[in-house]
Amino acid sequence: MEIQWYPGHMAKAKRMMQEDVRLVDLVIEILDARLPLSSRNPDIDELGKNKQRLIILNKADLADEAVTAGWKKWFEANGCFAVTADARVRGNVRNSYQVIEKICREKTERDRKRGILNRPVRAMVAGIPNVGKSTWINSYVGRASAKTGNKPGVTKGKQWIRLGNNLELLDTPGILWPKFQDPEAGLKLALVGTINDDILEEQTLAVQLLRFLNRNYPGRVEERYGVGAGKTSAAANPEENDEHYRGEYQLLNEVAVSRGALKKGGEGDLSRAASLLLDDFRSGRLGRISLEKAPGSSE
Ligand code: GDP
């Protein structure tokens, strides 16, 4: 789903979120495991205060495992429950199921002590566009609803999916706006494809990605394209290139040449090379890569 975030849309999303969050005990926040902070809504702490919080580090199949483990610890140390997921795989939301069960049991027990009986935990899923909210809900509900026979309906208004005896999930996720204000976060969101490429041009993204990979995952570019091991070649259009990224433009040109992405005159087509590099990165063909590490983590 592509959303253009104009101020009016943002205000509306915020209003809806404020309305929905009042109805629930638990906010299930879906983040992108490759960039948990940048994919986090800037106002979520305020919106979700006094609620139980479960962080799903989703798309963990694309992220660096050790780095994701660092994030899980970090969120737990900051008062949230946290689990990792590949939401596309049903069996893979099993750990979410266990944690949610635990949250429900604790809540039911607290209620019981206060004399409240049979009140299910109400939960909602929230996250920025494209982070995997619908995919996660489908996997989660598919598994658990097999027991109850409930299926989410395509409905207007507030509908709850009853899951087992003690959980009700709001059937439409809360759509949160991403961190636009922070250019670093904007760059990372564009790299993983959450913010569309019109905002940051593909070649600009590609050279930034190459710089990041060379610094943090050396060898990955060479493994995939067989280029970049100390070789240099002239950039295709040096006059157009940002001098600061000269080496990365040269490398992008090498990628173009190695993949046969050539212009009529025979020089590398940087635009096609940028596209294929970004596509390879986003679909995991450059290996598992995390764009940010948990604060204080050595990983
Ligand atoms: P939503 O906008 O938050 O509801 O996101 P969607 O559920 O529509 O997912 C956006 C895209 O991410 C889809 O192409 C999904 O197949 C993909 N996706 C969702 N979860 C995962 C995951 O855990 N791993 C990977 N690799 N892709 C995922």
Short mmCIF file of N, CA and C and ligand atoms in Angstrom, two decimals, residues 1-3 30-32 34 56-63 84-89 92 125-139 173-175 282-284, ligand 1:
data_model
loop_
_atom_site.label_atom_id
_atom_site.label_comp_id
_atom_site.label_asym_id
_atom_site.label_seq_id
_atom_site.Cartn_x
_atom_site.Cartn_y
_atom_site.Cartn_z
N MET A 1 0.85 -1.19 0.00
CA MET A 1 0.00 0.00 0.00
C MET A 1 0.89 1.25 0.00
N GLU A 2 0.60 2.14 -0.90
CA GLU A 2 1.40 3.37 -0.99
C GLU A 2 0.61 4.52 -0.38
N ILE A 3 1.19 5.16 0.59
CA ILE A 3 0.47 6.27 1.21
C ILE A 3 1.30 7.53 1.07
N ILE A 30 4.55 -3.41 15.13
CA ILE A 30 5.39 -4.12 14.15
C ILE A 30 6.48 -3.18 13.65
N LEU A 31 7.73 -3.62 13.80
CA LEU A 31 8.87 -2.84 13.32
C LEU A 31 9.63 -3.66 12.30
N ASP A 32 10.45 -2.99 11.52
CA ASP A 32 11.32 -3.68 10.57
C ASP A 32 12.62 -4.01 11.31
N ARG A 34 15.41 -4.74 10.40
CA ARG A 34 16.64 -4.19 9.83
C ARG A 34 16.89 -2.76 10.30
N ILE A 56 7.17 -6.50 17.63
CA ILE A 56 7.49 -7.59 16.70
C ILE A 56 8.61 -7.10 15.80
N LEU A 57 9.76 -7.72 15.91
CA LEU A 57 10.87 -7.37 15.01
C LEU A 57 10.67 -8.20 13.74
N ASN A 58 9.94 -7.63 12.80
CA ASN A 58 9.51 -8.39 11.62
C ASN A 58 10.55 -8.30 10.50
N LYS A 59 10.37 -9.13 9.51
CA LYS A 59 11.33 -9.26 8.40
C LYS A 59 12.71 -9.65 8.95
N ALA A 60 12.67 -10.39 10.05
CA ALA A 60 13.92 -10.83 10.68
C ALA A 60 14.68 -11.76 9.74
N ASP A 61 14.01 -12.35 8.78
CA ASP A 61 14.68 -13.22 7.79
C ASP A 61 15.66 -12.42 6.94
N LEU A 62 15.46 -11.09 6.85
CA LEU A 62 16.34 -10.27 6.02
C LEU A 62 17.43 -9.58 6.86
N ALA A 63 17.26 -9.61 8.18
CA ALA A 63 18.17 -8.87 9.06
C ALA A 63 19.27 -9.77 9.61
N THR A 84 10.94 -11.85 17.54
CA THR A 84 11.33 -11.70 16.14
C THR A 84 10.32 -12.47 15.28
N ALA A 85 10.20 -12.09 14.01
CA ALA A 85 9.25 -12.81 13.14
C ALA A 85 9.63 -12.70 11.67
N ASP A 86 9.26 -13.73 10.95
CA ASP A 86 9.12 -13.63 9.50
C ASP A 86 7.63 -13.88 9.30
N ALA A 87 6.89 -12.77 9.16
CA ALA A 87 5.43 -12.85 9.21
C ALA A 87 4.84 -13.66 8.07
N ARG A 88 5.62 -13.89 7.02
CA ARG A 88 5.07 -14.64 5.88
C ARG A 88 4.93 -16.12 6.19
N VAL A 89 5.66 -16.56 7.21
CA VAL A 89 5.68 -17.99 7.52
C VAL A 89 4.85 -18.23 8.76
N ASN A 92 6.25 -19.35 11.99
CA ASN A 92 7.21 -18.39 12.51
C ASN A 92 6.60 -17.35 13.44
N VAL A 125 -2.86 -4.12 16.36
CA VAL A 125 -1.57 -4.12 15.68
C VAL A 125 -1.36 -2.73 15.09
N ALA A 126 -0.14 -2.22 15.20
CA ALA A 126 0.13 -0.90 14.63
C ALA A 126 1.53 -0.87 14.02
N GLY A 127 1.70 -0.02 13.04
CA GLY A 127 3.02 0.12 12.43
C GLY A 127 2.96 0.99 11.19
N ILE A 128 4.11 1.38 10.70
CA ILE A 128 4.17 2.20 9.49
C ILE A 128 3.79 1.34 8.27
N PRO A 129 3.44 1.96 7.15
CA PRO A 129 3.06 1.16 5.97
C PRO A 129 4.19 0.21 5.54
N ASN A 130 3.79 -0.94 5.03
CA ASN A 130 4.74 -1.88 4.43
C ASN A 130 5.59 -2.69 5.38
N VAL A 131 5.36 -2.54 6.65
CA VAL A 131 6.24 -3.19 7.62
C VAL A 131 5.80 -4.65 7.84
N GLY A 132 4.59 -4.98 7.35
CA GLY A 132 4.13 -6.37 7.44
C GLY A 132 2.95 -6.58 8.37
N LYS A 133 2.19 -5.53 8.64
CA LYS A 133 1.05 -5.64 9.58
C LYS A 133 0.01 -6.66 9.10
N SER A 134 -0.42 -6.51 7.84
CA SER A 134 -1.47 -7.41 7.34
C SER A 134 -0.94 -8.84 7.27
N THR A 135 0.28 -8.98 6.82
CA THR A 135 0.87 -10.32 6.71
C THR A 135 0.94 -10.99 8.08
N TRP A 136 1.35 -10.21 9.08
CA TRP A 136 1.46 -10.76 10.44
C TRP A 136 0.08 -11.16 10.96
N ILE A 137 -0.90 -10.28 10.78
CA ILE A 137 -2.26 -10.58 11.27
C ILE A 137 -2.77 -11.85 10.60
N ASN A 138 -2.59 -11.96 9.29
CA ASN A 138 -3.05 -13.16 8.58
C ASN A 138 -2.41 -14.43 9.13
N SER A 139 -1.11 -14.38 9.34
CA SER A 139 -0.42 -15.57 9.86
C SER A 139 -0.90 -15.88 11.27
N PRO A 173 -5.34 -2.95 11.26
CA PRO A 173 -4.19 -2.41 11.98
C PRO A 173 -4.18 -0.89 11.99
N GLY A 174 -3.55 -0.32 12.98
CA GLY A 174 -3.35 1.13 13.04
C GLY A 174 -2.18 1.49 12.14
N ILE A 175 -2.43 2.40 11.20
CA ILE A 175 -1.35 2.80 10.29
C ILE A 175 -0.67 4.04 10.87
N ARG A 282 17.07 -5.50 -1.11
CA ARG A 282 15.73 -5.60 -0.50
C ARG A 282 15.20 -7.02 -0.46
N SER A 283 15.63 -7.84 -1.41
CA SER A 283 15.10 -9.19 -1.40
C SER A 283 16.06 -10.17 -0.73
N GLY A 284 17.11 -9.67 -0.11
CA GLY A 284 18.00 -10.53 0.67
C GLY A 284 19.08 -11.22 -0.13
P1 GDP B 1 1.51 -3.57 5.85
O1 GDP B 1 1.39 -2.38 4.93
O2 GDP B 1 2.22 -3.20 7.11
O3 GDP B 1 0.21 -4.27 6.12
O4 GDP B 1 2.49 -4.60 5.13
P2 GDP B 1 2.15 -5.96 4.34
O5 GDP B 1 1.67 -6.99 5.28
O6 GDP B 1 1.28 -5.62 3.17
O7 GDP B 1 3.61 -6.38 3.85
C1 GDP B 1 4.38 -5.58 2.97
C2 GDP B 1 5.34 -6.45 2.16
O8 GDP B 1 6.32 -7.03 3.05
C3 GDP B 1 4.68 -7.62 1.47
O9 GDP B 1 5.28 -7.77 0.21
C4 GDP B 1 4.98 -8.82 2.37
O10 GDP B 1 5.04 -10.04 1.67
C5 GDP B 1 6.35 -8.45 2.89
N1 GDP B 1 6.61 -9.03 4.23
C6 GDP B 1 5.81 -8.96 5.31
N2 GDP B 1 6.40 -9.57 6.37
C7 GDP B 1 7.59 -10.04 5.93
C8 GDP B 1 8.66 -10.76 6.56
O11 GDP B 1 8.66 -11.07 7.77
N3 GDP B 1 9.76 -11.04 5.77
C9 GDP B 1 9.82 -10.68 4.47
N4 GDP B 1 10.93 -11.00 3.78
N5 GDP B 1 8.83 -10.01 3.84
C10 GDP B 1 7.73 -9.71 4.57
#
